[in-house]
RNA sequence: GUGCCCGUAGCUCAACUGGAUAGAGCGCUGCCCUCCGAAGGCAGAGGUUGCAGGUUCGACUCCUGCCGGGCACGCCA
């Protein structure tokens, strides 16, 4: 009786590696046997693609090499014997699993209490990973772009957690600097004048104040110059002159506010704190509704680095890492055409300075050996600069030697149907909370129509999950670096490559147990023997077994769309199985139990995958 | 001007990091519910992977040059 096999491709890899070493001892070091699932059933279940590249090194013909490997490999317990026909094309070795071995593998991934956990292997050397996400700004509500900066890194964080790593989420909130000082100044004025009450400040109100504060600090110097150059008359010149003077005053006021904030002036800090609380309260609520794991404890705003920036630049200067340039301080690093600016000529700091401080803290205090930034792709140059500067400064150096992995998980822009960045009909940036509301409302209409028999409360819960799943799946399912078009109709289509389709597949895996119970046929399947007979069963089994490696590949590439594509494939394989293999009315008890177990396992992999992506699930819909 | 990214079916996107005849969904055509949820399944049509070279057993993938589009480029964050 063969030992339980967790994952055929892992077993095959070991076996083929051994065979290659045995056949060609002259090759130094371990060789990747290049085992992949076969794309087409007629090429078997798996294939070994190592012969072609080895042939080159060895100066032999690829088919000869393949034959030598095939002759040495020991597959008796897992696969059908290899024959001449197994070697195909330029040297592919096609492998067909034995039915019992395939079933044993599926049972192994479905055995609680062993190392097998749906086929996901926890990393033996868990690492501490910081995931930078969300990135909201004070006095601004979340917009479409924040779907991406929240959902993508949250999915990455969940994936790493699923693999056993220690993940620390960090929301690098824009809560400091001159723009924040401007709105703080403005709010203090409003409060003082009694035009607004502290208890009733809303984020909408803050957003309006933010805009007007920025506008009034904006000096129209170009306008003034134009007026003078073209001699538009003393009246216009006086008006523009007055604007510039007022703006200069306001600007100076904001600078003073920033200084008072930095020196912890109680009244100023109290107002700043009010802005902070109102903003974060609203944003964290939106994160919660998005089913994203972002809470107050993950917040590490720019303000928390404020005290470190001066000493940090001094440190860089003292060690010759940074140098003065035209009055400013810059870090030049190899491979960087543009130096990284860390202090302005007026003595102010920049966001690169804060990001450097953040890397230092994350590596030295939080113990991160990997830092992942879920930030807009337009900032890739910025991160290249900051990463290079951090490495040069030694801020990314790990205690045991080596350097922390610094990665920018960049994402593209959310576009409207016209191909330009997504806006509302009126041309404003669309608020995220409104978009979530509309997605849920649209889902609700469909649920009311199709699931009229369910209770009102159930329908509301289902619509919530379906709407959120639709938005999140849409965001996660394509290559994150590309732009995508935001389209309610497509994401809520409930068919094809969508979140709702996945939820539907999950619901079907579960509803069959309710139906089976009604007929008194739901017993005895737990721990029963899985039998793989029908092609649809085989296809489902092979798909199930890929789960663990897909999760690993997401952790490595930081590309959640791979998991999305996999889950759709799994749902499709289940759909075919469900269509072609009677479960409750299977020909015999053994088959029925085996199929019930496959339904249960499929449901748990779907649910686990969705949870790993951060997509909410439902039991029925 | 310099640098980065992207051009794949009518549309929206994949392609396991160089593997076999480039796959899904939408839309289109035709089937499958007295039978476990048809929000489903099956089949068909649809491609010179922007263009031209190169590297090699093998290229959507790597290299070079064009064409077309997007983005970013030290004193904003």
XYZ file of C-alpha atoms (C1' of nucleotides) in Angstrom:
698
model
C 0.000 0.000 0.000
C 1.550 3.323 -0.996
C 2.159 5.933 1.651
C -0.175 8.907 1.549
C 1.141 11.376 -0.960
C 0.468 14.992 -0.328
C 1.116 16.499 -3.680
C 1.920 14.489 -6.787
C 3.997 17.220 -8.352
C 6.218 17.382 -5.261
C 6.679 13.636 -5.263
C 7.424 13.644 -8.961
C 9.923 16.408 -8.510
C 11.838 14.401 -5.917
C 11.737 11.243 -7.969
C 12.843 12.909 -11.179
C 15.559 14.854 -9.460
C 16.952 11.598 -8.120
C 16.690 9.994 -11.537
C 18.522 12.863 -13.212
C 21.315 12.750 -10.665
C 21.607 8.993 -11.100
C 21.589 9.165 -14.867
C 24.003 12.066 -15.163
C 26.293 12.170 -12.119
C 28.578 14.543 -14.035
C 26.073 17.372 -13.595
C 27.090 19.452 -10.610
C 24.491 20.410 -8.017
C 20.781 19.814 -7.878
C 18.792 20.033 -11.078
C 15.265 21.379 -11.354
C 13.317 18.558 -13.003
C 10.744 21.071 -14.311
C 7.586 19.175 -13.419
C 4.397 20.903 -14.566
C 0.778 19.857 -14.880
C 0.062 18.858 -18.459
C -2.028 21.297 -20.372
C -3.936 18.683 -22.264
C -5.247 15.339 -21.034
C -3.693 13.482 -23.955
C -0.256 14.477 -22.602
C -1.014 12.778 -19.322
C -1.416 14.422 -15.931
C 2.061 15.835 -15.446
C 5.154 16.257 -17.529
C 8.874 16.526 -16.966
C 10.493 19.148 -19.185
C 14.072 18.855 -18.003
C 15.527 16.774 -20.816
C 15.728 19.527 -23.404
C 17.834 21.950 -21.448
C 19.974 19.170 -19.990
C 20.667 17.831 -23.444
C 22.352 21.056 -24.336
C 24.724 20.999 -21.358
C 25.489 17.335 -21.945
C 25.890 17.560 -25.692
C 23.436 14.733 -26.247
C 20.162 14.458 -28.051
C 17.170 15.480 -25.938
C 15.244 12.305 -26.552
C 18.261 10.267 -25.543
C 18.468 12.238 -22.302
C 14.747 11.818 -21.725
C 15.041 8.084 -22.259
C 17.893 7.873 -19.766
C 15.848 9.746 -17.164
C 12.758 7.672 -17.847
C 14.768 4.478 -17.436
C 15.991 5.490 -13.979
C 12.973 7.131 -12.448
C 11.082 5.118 -9.869
C 7.381 5.826 -10.160
C 5.919 2.409 -9.503
C 3.758 3.515 -6.593
C 2.476 6.757 -8.081
C 2.215 6.572 -11.849
C 1.561 4.278 -14.753
C 4.791 2.760 -16.110
C 6.629 4.963 -18.585
C 6.898 3.614 -22.116
C 8.485 4.768 -25.346
C 5.278 6.604 -26.029
C 5.743 8.569 -22.804
C 8.575 10.471 -24.407
C 7.054 12.909 -26.826
C 8.012 15.790 -29.038
C 11.524 17.124 -28.457
C 11.830 15.261 -25.136
C 8.825 15.789 -22.932
C 8.217 12.952 -20.502
C 4.490 12.507 -20.012
C 3.279 11.038 -16.762
C -0.115 9.611 -15.933
C -0.903 9.082 -12.274
C -2.335 5.861 -11.000
C -5.909 6.267 -9.914
C -5.220 5.099 -6.349
C -2.249 7.426 -6.036
C -4.343 10.373 -7.153
C -7.072 9.440 -4.686
C -4.489 8.988 -1.930
C -3.123 12.460 -2.598
C -6.561 14.011 -2.429
C -7.284 12.193 0.808
C -3.968 13.378 2.215
C -4.736 17.022 1.554
C -8.063 16.400 3.241
C -6.729 14.852 6.435
C -7.033 17.177 9.402
C -4.338 16.809 11.987
C -1.533 16.046 9.613
C 0.828 18.478 7.981
C -1.567 18.620 5.105
C -3.864 21.549 5.371
C -5.758 21.585 2.103
C -2.365 21.070 0.548
C -0.951 24.318 1.879
C 2.401 23.787 3.551
C 3.234 26.226 6.293
C 6.655 27.702 5.795
C 9.260 26.007 7.982
C 11.100 29.272 8.450
C 8.403 31.847 9.030
C 9.524 35.374 8.447
C 8.259 38.717 9.630
C 6.758 40.684 6.788
C 5.545 44.261 6.895
C 2.786 45.008 4.421
C 2.215 48.676 3.741
C -1.378 49.280 2.748
C -4.383 51.569 2.597
C -2.486 54.848 2.661
C -5.267 57.305 3.376
C -4.783 61.019 4.022
C -6.292 63.127 6.769
C -9.292 65.205 5.787
C -9.855 63.087 2.683
C -12.297 60.265 2.240
C -11.326 57.056 0.505
C -11.869 56.900 -3.255
C -11.671 54.143 -5.891
C -7.896 54.070 -5.804
C -8.078 52.982 -2.199
C -9.875 49.810 -3.217
C -6.611 48.834 -4.786
C -4.245 50.072 -2.073
C -6.343 48.271 0.529
C -7.611 45.134 -1.167
C -4.453 44.049 -2.996
C -1.986 44.283 -0.113
C -4.569 42.850 2.282
C -4.869 39.813 0.017
C -1.085 39.549 -0.083
C -0.925 39.843 3.700
C -3.554 37.132 4.115
C -1.658 34.879 1.733
C 1.546 35.261 3.727
C -0.351 34.637 6.955
C -1.890 31.551 5.424
C 1.619 30.250 4.812
C 2.527 30.799 8.437
C 4.436 34.045 8.233
C 4.158 36.807 10.799
C 2.575 39.743 9.048
C 2.485 43.284 10.360
C 0.154 45.567 8.449
C 1.114 49.219 8.401
C -1.109 51.991 7.161
C 1.200 54.871 6.314
C -1.405 57.548 6.893
C -0.711 60.979 5.437
C -1.298 62.826 8.686
C 1.597 65.309 8.761
C 3.182 68.156 6.920
C 2.110 71.457 5.503
C -1.123 70.363 3.824
C -2.359 68.939 7.124
C -1.267 72.095 8.897
C -3.286 74.119 6.402
C -6.506 72.292 7.129
C -5.772 72.340 10.850
C -5.384 76.124 10.710
C -8.590 76.404 8.772
C -10.557 74.194 11.161
C -9.263 76.138 14.170
C -10.567 79.323 12.554
C -13.933 77.728 11.878
C -14.227 76.400 15.405
C -13.222 79.736 16.884
C -15.753 81.573 14.766
C -18.418 79.109 15.849
C -19.157 78.151 12.254
C -18.634 74.510 13.112
C -18.949 72.473 16.306
C -16.235 70.044 17.310
C -18.798 67.338 18.095
C -20.385 67.506 14.683
C -17.394 67.642 12.358
C -17.817 65.229 9.498
C -15.317 63.959 6.976
C -17.267 65.681 4.211
C -16.869 68.957 6.027
C -13.151 68.368 6.502
C -12.761 67.548 2.855
C -14.313 70.878 1.872
C -12.127 72.723 4.363
C -9.074 70.943 2.997
C -9.818 72.073 -0.526
C -10.524 75.651 0.389
C -7.489 75.809 2.691
C -5.257 74.653 -0.121
C -6.830 77.122 -2.497
C -6.347 80.073 -0.187
C -2.693 79.200 0.403
C -2.040 79.015 -3.324
C -0.267 82.193 -4.423
C -1.069 83.218 -7.973
C 2.474 84.345 -8.769
C 2.174 83.450 -12.417
C -0.951 85.544 -12.639
C 0.775 88.474 -11.033
C 3.677 88.254 -13.384
C 1.343 88.028 -16.367
C -0.634 91.025 -15.226
C 2.515 93.088 -14.867
C 4.027 91.932 -18.115
C 0.924 92.642 -20.133
C 0.083 95.805 -18.242
C -3.523 94.887 -17.606
C -4.096 97.932 -15.499
C -3.760 98.952 -11.893
C -7.163 97.619 -10.835
C -6.512 94.021 -11.910
C -2.954 94.229 -10.677
C -4.161 95.337 -7.271
C -6.624 92.451 -7.116
C -4.010 89.860 -7.961
C -1.559 91.566 -5.656
C -4.085 91.303 -2.843
C -4.631 87.609 -3.575
C -0.914 86.955 -3.391
C -0.626 88.850 -0.123
C -3.531 87.013 1.459
C -2.211 83.659 0.269
C 1.228 84.459 1.595
C -0.326 85.285 4.938
C -2.338 82.070 5.005
C 0.693 80.092 3.967
C 2.723 81.630 6.756
C -0.104 80.798 9.133
C 0.025 77.179 8.107
C 3.762 77.082 8.685
C 3.221 78.449 12.171
C 0.598 75.809 12.799
C 3.038 73.133 11.707
C 5.616 74.507 14.131
C 3.024 74.505 16.929
C 2.130 70.928 16.074
C 5.773 69.964 16.206
C 6.143 71.599 19.604
C 3.012 69.854 20.889
C 0.955 72.993 21.475
C -2.155 71.567 23.225
C -4.860 73.515 21.376
C -3.326 72.833 17.982
C -2.764 69.185 18.726
C -6.371 68.888 19.933
C -7.685 70.165 16.603
C -5.287 67.970 14.652
C -6.458 65.021 16.729
C -10.056 65.843 15.894
C -9.261 65.737 12.187
C -7.367 62.526 12.727
C -10.189 60.806 14.619
C -12.922 61.872 12.234
C -10.912 60.737 9.219
C -9.741 57.447 10.637
C -13.143 56.583 12.014
C -14.686 56.903 8.566
C -11.853 55.150 6.757
C -11.651 52.228 9.134
C -15.387 51.751 8.799
C -14.986 51.597 5.042
C -12.135 49.098 5.443
C -14.356 46.968 7.667
C -17.135 47.025 5.141
C -14.603 46.098 2.480
C -13.871 43.018 4.566
C -10.241 44.147 4.744
C -8.195 43.504 7.828
C -7.142 47.087 8.481
C -7.764 48.462 11.959
C -6.515 51.193 14.255
C -3.639 49.034 15.465
C -2.262 48.926 11.917
C -2.038 52.671 11.714
C 1.453 54.140 11.676
C 1.070 57.600 10.241
C 3.737 59.949 8.989
C 3.377 61.931 12.197
C 4.844 59.015 14.110
C 8.118 59.536 12.269
C 8.230 63.318 12.645
C 10.770 63.351 15.463
C 13.101 60.953 13.660
C 13.557 62.866 10.414
C 16.075 65.488 11.532
C 18.387 63.005 13.246
C 18.002 60.612 10.318
C 19.299 63.149 7.823
C 22.106 64.095 10.199
C 22.984 60.423 10.435
C 23.092 60.132 6.654
C 25.282 63.212 6.395
C 27.615 62.153 9.195
C 28.269 58.811 7.547
C 28.688 60.300 4.091
C 25.623 58.525 2.755
C 23.943 61.794 1.870
C 25.454 64.960 0.490
C 24.438 68.572 -0.008
C 23.344 69.556 -3.491
C 22.123 73.012 -4.425
C 21.161 73.673 -0.850
C 19.225 70.441 -0.515
C 20.407 67.092 0.842
C 20.375 64.092 -1.484
C 21.366 60.434 -1.457
C 22.996 59.159 -4.604
C 22.979 55.447 -5.155
C 24.299 53.155 -7.816
C 21.931 52.430 -10.653
C 19.905 55.510 -9.904
C 19.990 58.259 -12.467
C 18.016 60.543 -10.173
C 19.233 61.056 -6.617
C 16.868 60.664 -3.689
C 16.031 63.991 -2.099
C 15.801 63.778 1.694
C 15.858 67.415 2.798
C 14.733 70.539 1.010
C 16.873 73.659 0.820
C 14.460 75.327 3.248
C 15.200 72.582 5.788
C 11.895 70.765 5.322
C 11.655 67.019 4.871
C 10.009 65.035 2.118
C 8.022 61.879 1.883
C 11.183 60.010 0.915
C 12.610 60.965 4.308
C 9.584 59.533 6.085
C 9.728 56.384 3.991
C 13.380 55.912 4.936
C 12.514 56.289 8.593
C 9.738 53.766 8.109
C 12.051 51.199 6.541
C 14.505 51.658 9.390
C 11.821 51.155 12.012
C 10.242 48.225 10.214
C 13.528 46.373 9.906
C 15.126 47.303 13.201
C 12.164 47.550 15.574
C 9.504 45.423 13.942
C 11.976 42.785 12.781
C 10.852 42.697 9.166
C 12.923 40.785 6.663
C 10.504 41.632 3.879
C 8.575 44.840 3.290
C 5.834 45.017 0.708
C 4.311 48.271 -0.500
C 0.849 48.189 -2.002
C 1.088 51.548 -3.696
C 0.183 53.073 -7.060
C 2.551 52.210 -9.901
C 3.166 55.882 -10.612
C 5.349 55.909 -7.535
C 7.742 53.244 -8.796
C 10.583 55.686 -9.309
C 10.091 57.004 -5.800
C 10.349 53.510 -4.346
C 13.380 52.632 -6.424
C 15.055 55.702 -4.980
C 13.977 55.048 -1.424
C 14.896 51.363 -1.554
C 18.325 52.132 -2.969
C 18.906 54.843 -0.375
C 17.757 52.574 2.462
C 20.103 49.815 1.358
C 22.997 52.238 0.993
C 22.303 53.658 4.437
C 22.179 50.198 5.984
C 18.605 50.730 7.199
C 17.506 47.546 5.461
C 20.365 45.450 6.825
C 19.239 42.323 8.648
C 20.746 41.358 12.009
C 21.992 38.038 10.681
C 23.468 39.600 7.552
C 21.832 40.224 4.238
C 19.287 42.811 3.317
C 15.517 42.889 3.777
C 13.469 42.251 0.652
C 11.944 45.583 -0.307
C 9.165 45.173 -2.826
C 6.776 47.528 -4.506
C 3.566 45.621 -5.252
C 2.528 48.310 -7.705
C -0.948 48.612 -9.132
C -2.499 50.472 -12.043
C -5.276 53.000 -12.185
C -9.008 52.370 -11.963
C -10.552 53.791 -15.117
C -14.055 54.811 -16.074
C -15.800 53.538 -19.186
C -14.222 56.377 -21.170
C -10.742 55.077 -20.453
C -9.748 57.969 -18.210
C -9.334 57.758 -14.419
C -12.647 56.864 -12.812
C -14.866 59.802 -11.885
C -18.517 60.267 -11.046
C -20.914 61.621 -13.622
C -20.416 65.074 -12.200
C -16.667 64.762 -12.643
C -15.710 64.401 -8.985
C -13.586 61.563 -7.731
C -16.020 58.882 -6.658
C -16.156 58.149 -2.964
C -15.404 54.579 -2.120
C -18.218 54.294 0.392
C -20.712 55.335 -2.307
C -19.347 52.740 -4.708
C -19.657 49.999 -2.110
C -23.191 51.126 -1.414
C -24.149 51.002 -5.044
C -22.563 47.588 -5.606
C -24.512 46.204 -2.653
C -27.734 47.872 -3.807
C -27.354 46.363 -7.263
C -26.602 42.961 -5.766
C -29.679 43.362 -3.596
C -31.934 43.793 -6.610
C -30.679 40.546 -8.101
C -30.913 38.654 -4.826
C -34.478 39.871 -4.282
C -35.364 38.659 -7.711
C -33.659 35.275 -7.634
C -33.891 34.358 -3.993
C -37.273 35.761 -3.127
C -37.958 32.840 -0.839
C -35.233 33.806 1.605
C -35.867 36.062 4.583
C -35.339 39.777 4.313
C -32.350 39.719 6.669
C -30.732 36.840 4.832
C -31.133 38.622 1.537
C -29.504 41.717 2.983
C -26.524 39.720 4.223
C -26.182 37.921 0.913
C -26.369 41.150 -1.075
C -23.696 42.676 1.132
C -21.333 39.746 0.565
C -22.086 39.514 -3.140
C -21.591 43.233 -3.738
C -18.323 43.390 -1.840
C -17.102 40.143 -3.401
C -17.858 41.541 -6.844
C -15.792 44.668 -6.309
C -12.905 42.895 -4.634
C -12.740 40.058 -7.115
C -12.729 42.527 -9.997
C -9.823 44.338 -8.401
C -7.834 41.207 -7.624
C -8.468 39.133 -10.709
C -6.246 40.894 -13.221
C -2.544 41.598 -13.291
C -2.306 44.297 -10.650
C 0.151 46.445 -12.602
C -2.404 47.097 -15.305
C -5.181 49.641 -15.310
C -8.697 48.275 -15.361
C -12.110 49.640 -16.200
C -14.568 49.889 -13.340
C -17.845 48.451 -14.541
C -20.692 47.515 -12.219
C -22.481 45.510 -14.876
C -19.513 43.294 -15.571
C -18.415 42.707 -11.994
C -21.974 41.895 -10.912
C -22.756 39.749 -13.905
C -23.022 36.670 -11.649
C -21.531 34.550 -14.370
C -18.145 33.866 -15.797
C -15.033 35.314 -14.292
C -16.609 37.128 -11.346
C -16.777 37.037 -7.570
C -20.468 36.124 -7.513
C -19.782 33.093 -9.710
C -17.288 31.844 -7.131
C -19.781 32.381 -4.336
C -22.349 30.481 -6.332
C -19.966 27.563 -6.814
C -19.254 27.553 -3.087
C -22.958 27.615 -2.262
C -23.563 24.620 -4.492
C -20.885 22.589 -2.713
C -22.725 23.266 0.516
C -26.337 23.012 -0.536
C -25.856 19.460 -1.674
C -25.347 18.471 1.952
C -28.644 20.063 2.947
C -30.328 18.168 0.158
C -28.597 14.928 1.100
C -29.716 15.361 4.703
C -33.314 15.731 3.561
C -33.033 12.366 1.877
C -31.191 10.819 4.800
C -28.136 10.217 2.664
C -25.644 12.554 4.275
C -23.920 10.030 6.522
C -20.650 8.159 6.415
C -18.704 10.318 4.032
C -16.238 11.742 6.524
C -13.008 9.829 6.251
C -14.482 7.582 3.590
C -12.343 6.329 0.741
C -12.123 8.608 -2.257
C -12.498 6.850 -5.571
C -11.557 8.616 -8.769
C -13.407 7.138 -11.736
C -15.113 9.576 -14.070
C -13.020 12.047 -16.101
C -14.794 14.901 -14.350
C -13.744 13.468 -10.986
C -10.174 13.145 -12.141
C -10.105 16.678 -13.455
C -11.545 17.976 -10.178
C -9.000 15.999 -8.155
C -6.053 17.249 -10.193
C -7.276 20.801 -9.834
C -7.747 20.483 -6.079
C -4.178 19.260 -5.686
C -2.738 22.412 -7.215
C -4.072 24.676 -4.470
C -1.009 24.716 -2.216
C 1.402 25.622 -4.965
C -0.860 28.365 -6.214
C -0.930 29.952 -2.766
C 2.845 29.728 -2.619
C 3.196 31.362 -5.997
C 1.044 34.282 -4.860
C 3.314 34.787 -1.866
C 6.350 34.745 -4.096
C 5.128 36.908 -6.968
C 2.693 39.046 -4.950
C 0.148 38.437 -7.692
C -3.227 37.536 -6.193
C -4.780 37.173 -9.650
C -3.148 33.762 -9.848
C -5.299 32.577 -6.972
C -8.368 34.151 -8.578
C -7.721 32.308 -11.829
C -7.181 29.091 -9.927
C -10.433 29.412 -7.995
C -12.339 30.031 -11.211
C -10.754 26.906 -12.661
C -11.690 24.965 -9.559
C -15.243 26.273 -9.712
C -15.421 25.274 -13.367
C -14.033 21.791 -12.643
C -16.625 21.459 -9.917
C -19.346 22.667 -12.239
C -18.502 19.918 -14.707
C -18.291 17.323 -11.942
C -21.603 18.476 -10.523
C -23.185 18.219 -13.925
C -21.836 14.836 -14.881
C -21.521 12.914 -11.627
C -24.573 12.196 -9.568
C -23.704 12.655 -5.949
C -26.764 11.925 -3.853
C -28.077 9.483 -6.387
C -24.725 7.883 -7.080
C -24.768 4.250 -8.201
C -23.578 2.941 -4.837
C -22.777 4.008 -1.266
C -19.018 4.055 -1.784
C -19.293 6.359 -4.747
C -21.814 8.607 -3.020
C -19.581 9.001 0.028
C -16.524 9.590 -2.107
C -18.346 12.283 -4.066
C -19.763 13.924 -0.981
C -16.250 14.114 0.322
C -15.092 15.702 -2.921
C -17.890 18.270 -2.628
C -16.896 19.039 0.921
C -13.229 19.343 0.029
C -13.942 21.547 -2.970
C -16.108 23.761 -0.802
C -13.405 24.096 1.796
C -10.729 24.935 -0.770
C -13.011 27.532 -2.353
C -13.807 29.037 1.035
C -10.170 28.965 2.087
C -9.093 30.579 -1.172
C -11.713 33.284 -0.890
C -10.736 33.948 2.698
C -7.103 34.110 1.635
C -8.065 36.756 -0.886
C -10.193 38.561 1.690
C -13.436 37.953 -0.189
C -16.534 37.391 1.983
C -18.496 34.169 1.537
C -22.074 32.981 2.029
C -23.699 29.622 2.754
C -26.621 30.118 0.430
C -27.757 32.690 -2.056
C 14.767 65.000 -23.738
C 15.650 60.602 -20.203
C 13.604 56.360 -17.808
C 9.703 52.667 -16.696
C 5.254 49.971 -18.221
C 1.808 48.180 -21.843
C 0.049 46.518 -27.237
C -2.878 38.896 -27.233
C -10.246 36.595 -30.289
C -15.311 41.952 -31.769
C -15.036 43.370 -26.027
C -12.673 42.432 -20.876
C -8.534 39.595 -19.533
C -5.157 34.842 -18.821
C -1.024 32.035 -20.342
C 2.256 28.318 -14.168
C 8.445 33.180 -15.322
C 11.449 29.660 -22.289
C 7.589 24.287 -23.355
C 3.734 20.761 -27.210
C -2.141 22.787 -31.233
C -1.975 30.656 -27.162
C -6.663 29.718 -23.038
C -11.145 31.782 -20.051
C -15.416 35.056 -19.553
C -18.791 38.466 -22.131
C -21.235 38.734 -26.848
C -22.780 35.341 -31.160
C -24.756 30.085 -32.998
C -26.679 25.295 -31.473
C -27.695 21.753 -27.655
C -28.721 19.996 -22.036
C -33.657 21.013 -16.468
C -40.364 14.858 -15.179
C -32.973 14.182 -12.970
C -28.393 16.831 -6.405
C -29.339 24.896 -7.294
C -29.863 26.625 -15.210
C -26.522 32.562 -10.984
C -25.064 25.985 -14.202
C -22.969 22.515 -18.091
C -21.570 20.888 -23.300
C -20.334 22.009 -28.395
C -19.187 25.596 -32.457
C -17.390 30.041 -34.836
C -13.687 33.761 -33.695
C -5.791 34.691 -33.617
C 0.187 36.108 -38.567
C 0.218 37.587 -29.953
C 1.394 45.921 -32.965
C 5.504 45.547 -37.090
C 10.531 43.808 -38.680
C 14.716 41.206 -37.426
C 17.714 38.204 -33.829
C 18.946 34.373 -29.897
C 17.491 28.214 -29.893
C 15.432 22.064 -30.269
C 11.245 25.544 -28.941
C 9.495 32.718 -28.117
C 3.262 35.974 -26.074
C 7.597 35.410 -22.787
C 14.542 36.965 -23.763
C 17.663 40.814 -27.161
C 17.739 44.998 -31.028
C 15.130 48.560 -34.011
C 10.684 50.795 -35.467
C 4.987 52.059 -34.852
C 1.133 53.129 -31.344
C -0.625 54.156 -26.133
C 0.126 55.211 -20.820
C 3.010 56.926 -16.735
C 6.993 59.150 -14.150
C 11.014 62.399 -14.038
C 15.330 66.406 -6.665
C 13.066 71.081 -3.296
C 4.226 68.535 -3.363
C 2.741 64.010 -0.745
